Amino acid sequence: MQEHSPIESVEAEEREDSFLQGVKDCIPTLLGYLSIGFAAGVIAKTSGLSVAEITLMSVLVYAGSAQFIIAGMVAANASIAAIIFTVFFVNLRHLLLSAALSPYFRHLTPFKNMMIGSLLTDETFGVAMYQTANRQRISERWMLGLNITAYLNWIAATVAGALLGQWITNPERFGLDFALPAMFIGLLVLLMVGRAKVAVDVCVAIIAVIVVIGVTLVSSPSIGVIAASVVAAAVGMVVEKWK
């Protein structure tokens, strides 16, 4: 078995922590970003938003599920207050995502943490959590490379969808409305395979589904997602500690 010198080990670790490596690790998710972003752009265009408005929404909002919701509510002539309120609750899950990654970035300044957190998405969170299964820490440079690559690709994809959306009058016919759930399912499967703790993950998934259904019956779906995330995460932590 070949042994590596300390210098080679340090160089290898620096490559793993580099901005460029973050860009490379984002590549497997880019197809998903392109398809989801394109679908979001098409649906937003068919709802009556202009290309400039769709671009600005991608730059400032940068949230796939929220942008789908905004497009639907605009098409339904919902009020601005209703749109803001709904998007706020839908995106509350990002507090949970940021909290889960925060222990890896406690050494950074508040400003740097804000930069990382503001570009965090479900997809980049999934990639980052996959990395935590194999590494003891996450590099700030690697995380920025991951986040910025995803951010730029999302903007490009939504703009492309907005430009081509004028020729697609019925997005549901092509299954574009299912693009976002399909991507989340794919990320979930990859994360479960990478963790090699299928029994625990399946248990947590079942609990999450039960909580979502139960809470949604008495409240809104957004509250159901948040409640399921908190309860399922707590149960998963207890099960892993107990084992």
CSV table of C-alpha atoms in Angstrom, one decimal:
chain,number,residue,atom,x,y,z
A,1,MET,CA,0.0,0.0,0.0
A,2,GLN,CA,1.4,3.3,-1.1
A,3,GLU,CA,2.0,5.9,1.6
A,4,HIS,CA,1.7,9.6,1.0
A,5,SER,CA,4.1,12.1,2.5
A,6,PRO,CA,2.8,14.8,4.8
A,7,ILE,CA,3.3,17.4,2.1
A,8,GLU,CA,1.2,15.4,-0.4
A,9,SER,CA,-1.5,14.9,2.2
A,10,VAL,CA,-1.6,18.7,2.9
A,11,GLU,CA,-1.8,19.4,-0.9
A,12,ALA,CA,-4.6,16.9,-1.3
A,13,GLU,CA,-6.5,18.4,1.6
A,14,GLU,CA,-6.1,21.9,0.1
A,15,ARG,CA,-7.5,20.7,-3.2
A,16,GLU,CA,-10.5,19.2,-1.5
A,17,ASP,CA,-11.1,22.5,0.4
A,18,SER,CA,-10.6,24.7,-2.7
A,19,PHE,CA,-13.1,26.9,-4.5
A,20,LEU,CA,-12.5,25.0,-7.7
A,21,GLN,CA,-13.4,21.7,-5.9
A,22,GLY,CA,-16.6,23.2,-4.7
A,23,VAL,CA,-17.4,24.1,-8.3
A,24,LYS,CA,-16.6,20.5,-9.4
A,25,ASP,CA,-18.8,19.0,-6.6
A,26,CYS,CA,-21.7,21.1,-7.8
A,27,ILE,CA,-21.6,19.7,-11.3
A,28,PRO,CA,-23.7,16.6,-10.6
A,29,THR,CA,-26.6,18.8,-9.5
A,30,LEU,CA,-26.3,21.2,-12.4
A,31,LEU,CA,-28.6,19.2,-14.7
A,32,GLY,CA,-31.2,19.4,-11.9
A,33,TYR,CA,-30.7,23.1,-11.6
A,34,LEU,CA,-31.0,23.6,-15.4
A,35,SER,CA,-34.2,21.6,-15.6
A,36,ILE,CA,-35.8,23.0,-12.5
A,37,GLY,CA,-34.7,26.6,-13.4
A,38,PHE,CA,-35.9,26.2,-17.0
A,39,ALA,CA,-39.3,25.0,-15.7
A,40,ALA,CA,-39.5,27.8,-13.2
A,41,GLY,CA,-38.8,30.3,-16.0
A,42,VAL,CA,-41.4,28.8,-18.3
A,43,ILE,CA,-44.1,28.8,-15.7
A,44,ALA,CA,-43.3,32.3,-14.6
A,45,LYS,CA,-43.5,33.5,-18.1
A,46,THR,CA,-46.8,31.8,-18.8
A,47,SER,CA,-48.2,33.4,-15.6
A,48,GLY,CA,-47.6,36.9,-17.0
A,49,LEU,CA,-44.2,37.9,-15.6
A,50,SER,CA,-41.7,39.6,-17.9
A,51,VAL,CA,-38.2,38.3,-18.6
A,52,ALA,CA,-36.8,41.2,-16.5
A,53,GLU,CA,-39.1,40.4,-13.6
A,54,ILE,CA,-38.2,36.7,-13.8
A,55,THR,CA,-34.4,37.5,-13.9
A,56,LEU,CA,-34.8,39.9,-10.9
A,57,MET,CA,-36.8,37.3,-9.0
A,58,SER,CA,-34.0,34.7,-9.5
A,59,VAL,CA,-31.3,37.1,-8.4
A,60,LEU,CA,-33.1,38.3,-5.3
A,61,VAL,CA,-35.4,35.4,-4.2
A,62,TYR,CA,-33.3,32.5,-5.5
A,63,ALA,CA,-35.6,29.8,-4.2
A,64,GLY,CA,-37.2,27.2,-6.6
A,65,SER,CA,-40.2,26.4,-4.6
A,66,ALA,CA,-40.9,30.0,-3.8
A,67,GLN,CA,-40.6,31.1,-7.4
A,68,PHE,CA,-43.0,28.4,-8.5
A,69,ILE,CA,-45.5,29.6,-5.8
A,70,ILE,CA,-45.0,33.3,-6.8
A,71,ALA,CA,-45.8,32.4,-10.4
A,72,GLY,CA,-48.9,30.5,-9.5
A,73,MET,CA,-50.1,33.3,-7.1
A,74,VAL,CA,-49.4,36.0,-9.7
A,75,ALA,CA,-51.5,34.0,-12.3
A,76,ALA,CA,-54.3,33.8,-9.7
A,77,ASN,CA,-54.1,37.5,-9.1
A,78,ALA,CA,-53.2,37.1,-5.4
A,79,SER,CA,-52.3,40.2,-3.4
A,80,ILE,CA,-48.7,41.2,-2.8
A,81,ALA,CA,-49.2,40.8,0.9
A,82,ALA,CA,-50.4,37.2,0.4
A,83,ILE,CA,-47.5,36.4,-1.8
A,84,ILE,CA,-45.0,37.7,0.7
A,85,PHE,CA,-46.6,36.0,3.6
A,86,THR,CA,-46.8,32.6,1.8
A,87,VAL,CA,-43.2,32.8,0.5
A,88,PHE,CA,-42.0,33.7,4.0
A,89,PHE,CA,-43.5,30.6,5.5
A,90,VAL,CA,-42.4,28.3,2.7
A,91,ASN,CA,-38.8,29.5,3.1
A,92,LEU,CA,-38.7,29.2,6.8
A,93,ARG,CA,-37.1,25.8,6.3
A,94,HIS,CA,-33.9,27.6,5.4
A,95,LEU,CA,-33.5,28.4,9.0
A,96,LEU,CA,-33.3,24.7,9.7
A,97,LEU,CA,-30.9,24.1,6.9
A,98,SER,CA,-28.6,26.9,8.1
A,99,ALA,CA,-28.8,25.7,11.6
A,100,ALA,CA,-27.7,22.2,10.6
A,101,LEU,CA,-24.6,23.6,8.8
A,102,SER,CA,-23.8,26.3,11.3
A,103,PRO,CA,-21.5,24.2,13.5
A,104,TYR,CA,-19.1,23.9,10.6
A,105,PHE,CA,-18.7,27.6,10.1
A,106,ARG,CA,-18.6,28.9,13.7
A,107,HIS,CA,-15.1,30.2,13.2
A,108,LEU,CA,-16.2,32.6,10.5
A,109,THR,CA,-17.3,36.2,10.9
A,110,PRO,CA,-21.0,37.0,10.9
A,111,PHE,CA,-20.6,38.6,7.4
A,112,LYS,CA,-19.1,35.5,5.9
A,113,ASN,CA,-21.7,33.3,7.5
A,114,MET,CA,-24.4,35.6,6.0
A,115,MET,CA,-22.8,35.2,2.6
A,116,ILE,CA,-22.8,31.4,2.8
A,117,GLY,CA,-26.3,31.2,4.3
A,118,SER,CA,-27.9,33.6,1.8
A,119,LEU,CA,-26.8,31.3,-1.1
A,120,LEU,CA,-27.7,28.1,0.6
A,121,THR,CA,-30.4,26.0,-1.1
A,122,ASP,CA,-31.9,22.5,-0.6
A,123,GLU,CA,-29.5,21.1,-3.2
A,124,THR,CA,-26.3,22.7,-2.0
A,125,PHE,CA,-27.3,21.7,1.5
A,126,GLY,CA,-27.7,18.1,0.4
A,127,VAL,CA,-24.2,18.1,-1.3
A,128,ALA,CA,-22.7,19.7,1.9
A,129,MET,CA,-24.3,17.2,4.2
A,130,TYR,CA,-23.0,14.4,2.0
A,131,GLN,CA,-19.5,15.8,2.4
A,132,THR,CA,-19.9,15.8,6.2
A,133,ALA,CA,-20.3,12.0,6.1
A,134,ASN,CA,-16.8,11.7,4.7
A,135,ARG,CA,-15.0,14.8,6.1
A,136,GLN,CA,-14.6,16.3,9.5
A,137,ARG,CA,-15.0,19.9,8.4
A,138,ILE,CA,-16.3,22.0,5.5
A,139,SER,CA,-14.1,24.7,3.9
A,140,GLU,CA,-15.4,28.2,3.4
A,141,ARG,CA,-13.8,28.3,0.0
A,142,TRP,CA,-15.3,25.0,-1.0
A,143,MET,CA,-18.8,26.1,0.2
A,144,LEU,CA,-18.6,29.3,-1.8
A,145,GLY,CA,-17.6,27.5,-4.9
A,146,LEU,CA,-20.5,25.2,-4.5
A,147,ASN,CA,-23.0,28.0,-3.8
A,148,ILE,CA,-21.9,30.4,-6.4
A,149,THR,CA,-21.9,27.8,-9.2
A,150,ALA,CA,-25.4,26.8,-8.3
A,151,TYR,CA,-26.5,30.4,-8.0
A,152,LEU,CA,-25.2,31.4,-11.5
A,153,ASN,CA,-26.6,28.3,-13.1
A,154,TRP,CA,-30.0,28.9,-11.6
A,155,ILE,CA,-30.2,32.4,-12.9
A,156,ALA,CA,-29.1,31.3,-16.4
A,157,ALA,CA,-31.7,28.4,-16.4
A,158,THR,CA,-34.6,30.6,-15.4
A,159,VAL,CA,-33.7,33.3,-17.9
A,160,ALA,CA,-33.5,30.6,-20.6
A,161,GLY,CA,-36.9,29.3,-19.6
A,162,ALA,CA,-38.3,32.9,-19.6
A,163,LEU,CA,-37.0,33.5,-23.1
A,164,LEU,CA,-38.3,30.2,-24.5
A,165,GLY,CA,-41.5,30.2,-22.4
A,166,GLN,CA,-43.5,32.1,-24.9
A,167,TRP,CA,-43.6,29.0,-27.1
A,168,ILE,CA,-44.7,26.7,-24.3
A,169,THR,CA,-48.2,27.6,-23.4
A,170,ASN,CA,-49.0,24.5,-21.3
A,171,PRO,CA,-46.0,23.6,-19.1
A,172,GLU,CA,-48.0,20.8,-17.3
A,173,ARG,CA,-48.2,18.9,-20.6
A,174,PHE,CA,-44.5,18.4,-20.5
A,175,GLY,CA,-44.4,17.5,-16.8
A,176,LEU,CA,-42.5,20.7,-16.0
A,177,ASP,CA,-44.7,21.2,-12.9
A,178,PHE,CA,-43.2,18.0,-11.4
A,179,ALA,CA,-39.6,19.0,-12.0
A,180,LEU,CA,-39.1,20.4,-8.5
A,181,PRO,CA,-40.4,17.4,-6.5
A,182,ALA,CA,-38.5,15.0,-8.9
A,183,MET,CA,-35.2,16.8,-8.0
A,184,PHE,CA,-35.9,16.6,-4.3
A,185,ILE,CA,-36.6,12.9,-4.5
A,186,GLY,CA,-33.3,12.4,-6.4
A,187,LEU,CA,-31.4,14.3,-3.8
A,188,LEU,CA,-33.0,12.4,-1.0
A,189,VAL,CA,-32.1,9.0,-2.6
A,190,LEU,CA,-28.4,10.1,-3.1
A,191,LEU,CA,-28.1,11.4,0.4
A,192,MET,CA,-29.5,8.1,1.9
A,193,VAL,CA,-27.2,6.0,-0.2
A,194,GLY,CA,-24.2,8.1,0.8
A,195,ARG,CA,-25.0,7.9,4.5
A,196,ALA,CA,-25.4,4.1,4.5
A,197,LYS,CA,-27.9,4.3,7.3
A,198,VAL,CA,-31.0,3.3,5.3
A,199,ALA,CA,-33.0,2.0,8.3
A,200,VAL,CA,-32.7,5.2,10.2
A,201,ASP,CA,-33.4,7.3,7.1
A,202,VAL,CA,-36.5,5.3,6.2
A,203,CYS,CA,-37.8,5.6,9.8
A,204,VAL,CA,-37.3,9.4,9.7
A,205,ALA,CA,-38.9,9.6,6.3
A,206,ILE,CA,-42.0,7.8,7.5
A,207,ILE,CA,-42.3,10.0,10.5
A,208,ALA,CA,-41.9,13.1,8.4
A,209,VAL,CA,-44.7,12.0,6.1
A,210,ILE,CA,-47.0,11.3,9.0
A,211,VAL,CA,-46.3,14.6,10.6
A,212,VAL,CA,-46.8,16.5,7.3
A,213,ILE,CA,-50.1,14.9,6.6
A,214,GLY,CA,-51.3,15.3,10.2
A,215,VAL,CA,-50.3,19.0,10.5
A,216,THR,CA,-51.6,19.9,7.0
A,217,LEU,CA,-55.1,18.6,8.0
A,218,VAL,CA,-55.3,21.3,10.7
A,219,SER,CA,-53.0,23.9,9.3
A,220,SER,CA,-51.2,25.0,6.1
A,221,PRO,CA,-48.8,22.7,4.1
A,222,SER,CA,-45.9,25.1,4.8
A,223,ILE,CA,-46.4,24.7,8.6
A,224,GLY,CA,-46.6,21.0,8.0
A,225,VAL,CA,-43.2,20.9,6.3
A,226,ILE,CA,-41.6,22.9,9.1
A,227,ALA,CA,-43.1,20.7,11.8
A,228,ALA,CA,-42.1,17.6,10.0
A,229,SER,CA,-38.5,18.8,9.6
A,230,VAL,CA,-38.2,19.6,13.3
A,231,VAL,CA,-39.9,16.4,14.6
A,232,ALA,CA,-38.1,14.1,12.1
A,233,ALA,CA,-34.7,15.6,12.8
A,234,ALA,CA,-35.2,15.2,16.5
A,235,VAL,CA,-36.3,11.6,16.1
A,236,GLY,CA,-33.4,10.8,13.8
A,237,MET,CA,-30.9,12.3,16.3
A,238,VAL,CA,-32.4,10.3,19.2
A,239,VAL,CA,-32.3,7.1,17.2
A,240,GLU,CA,-28.7,7.5,16.1
A,241,LYS,CA,-27.6,8.4,19.7
A,242,TRP,CA,-29.5,5.4,21.0
A,243,LYS,CA,-27.9,3.0,18.6
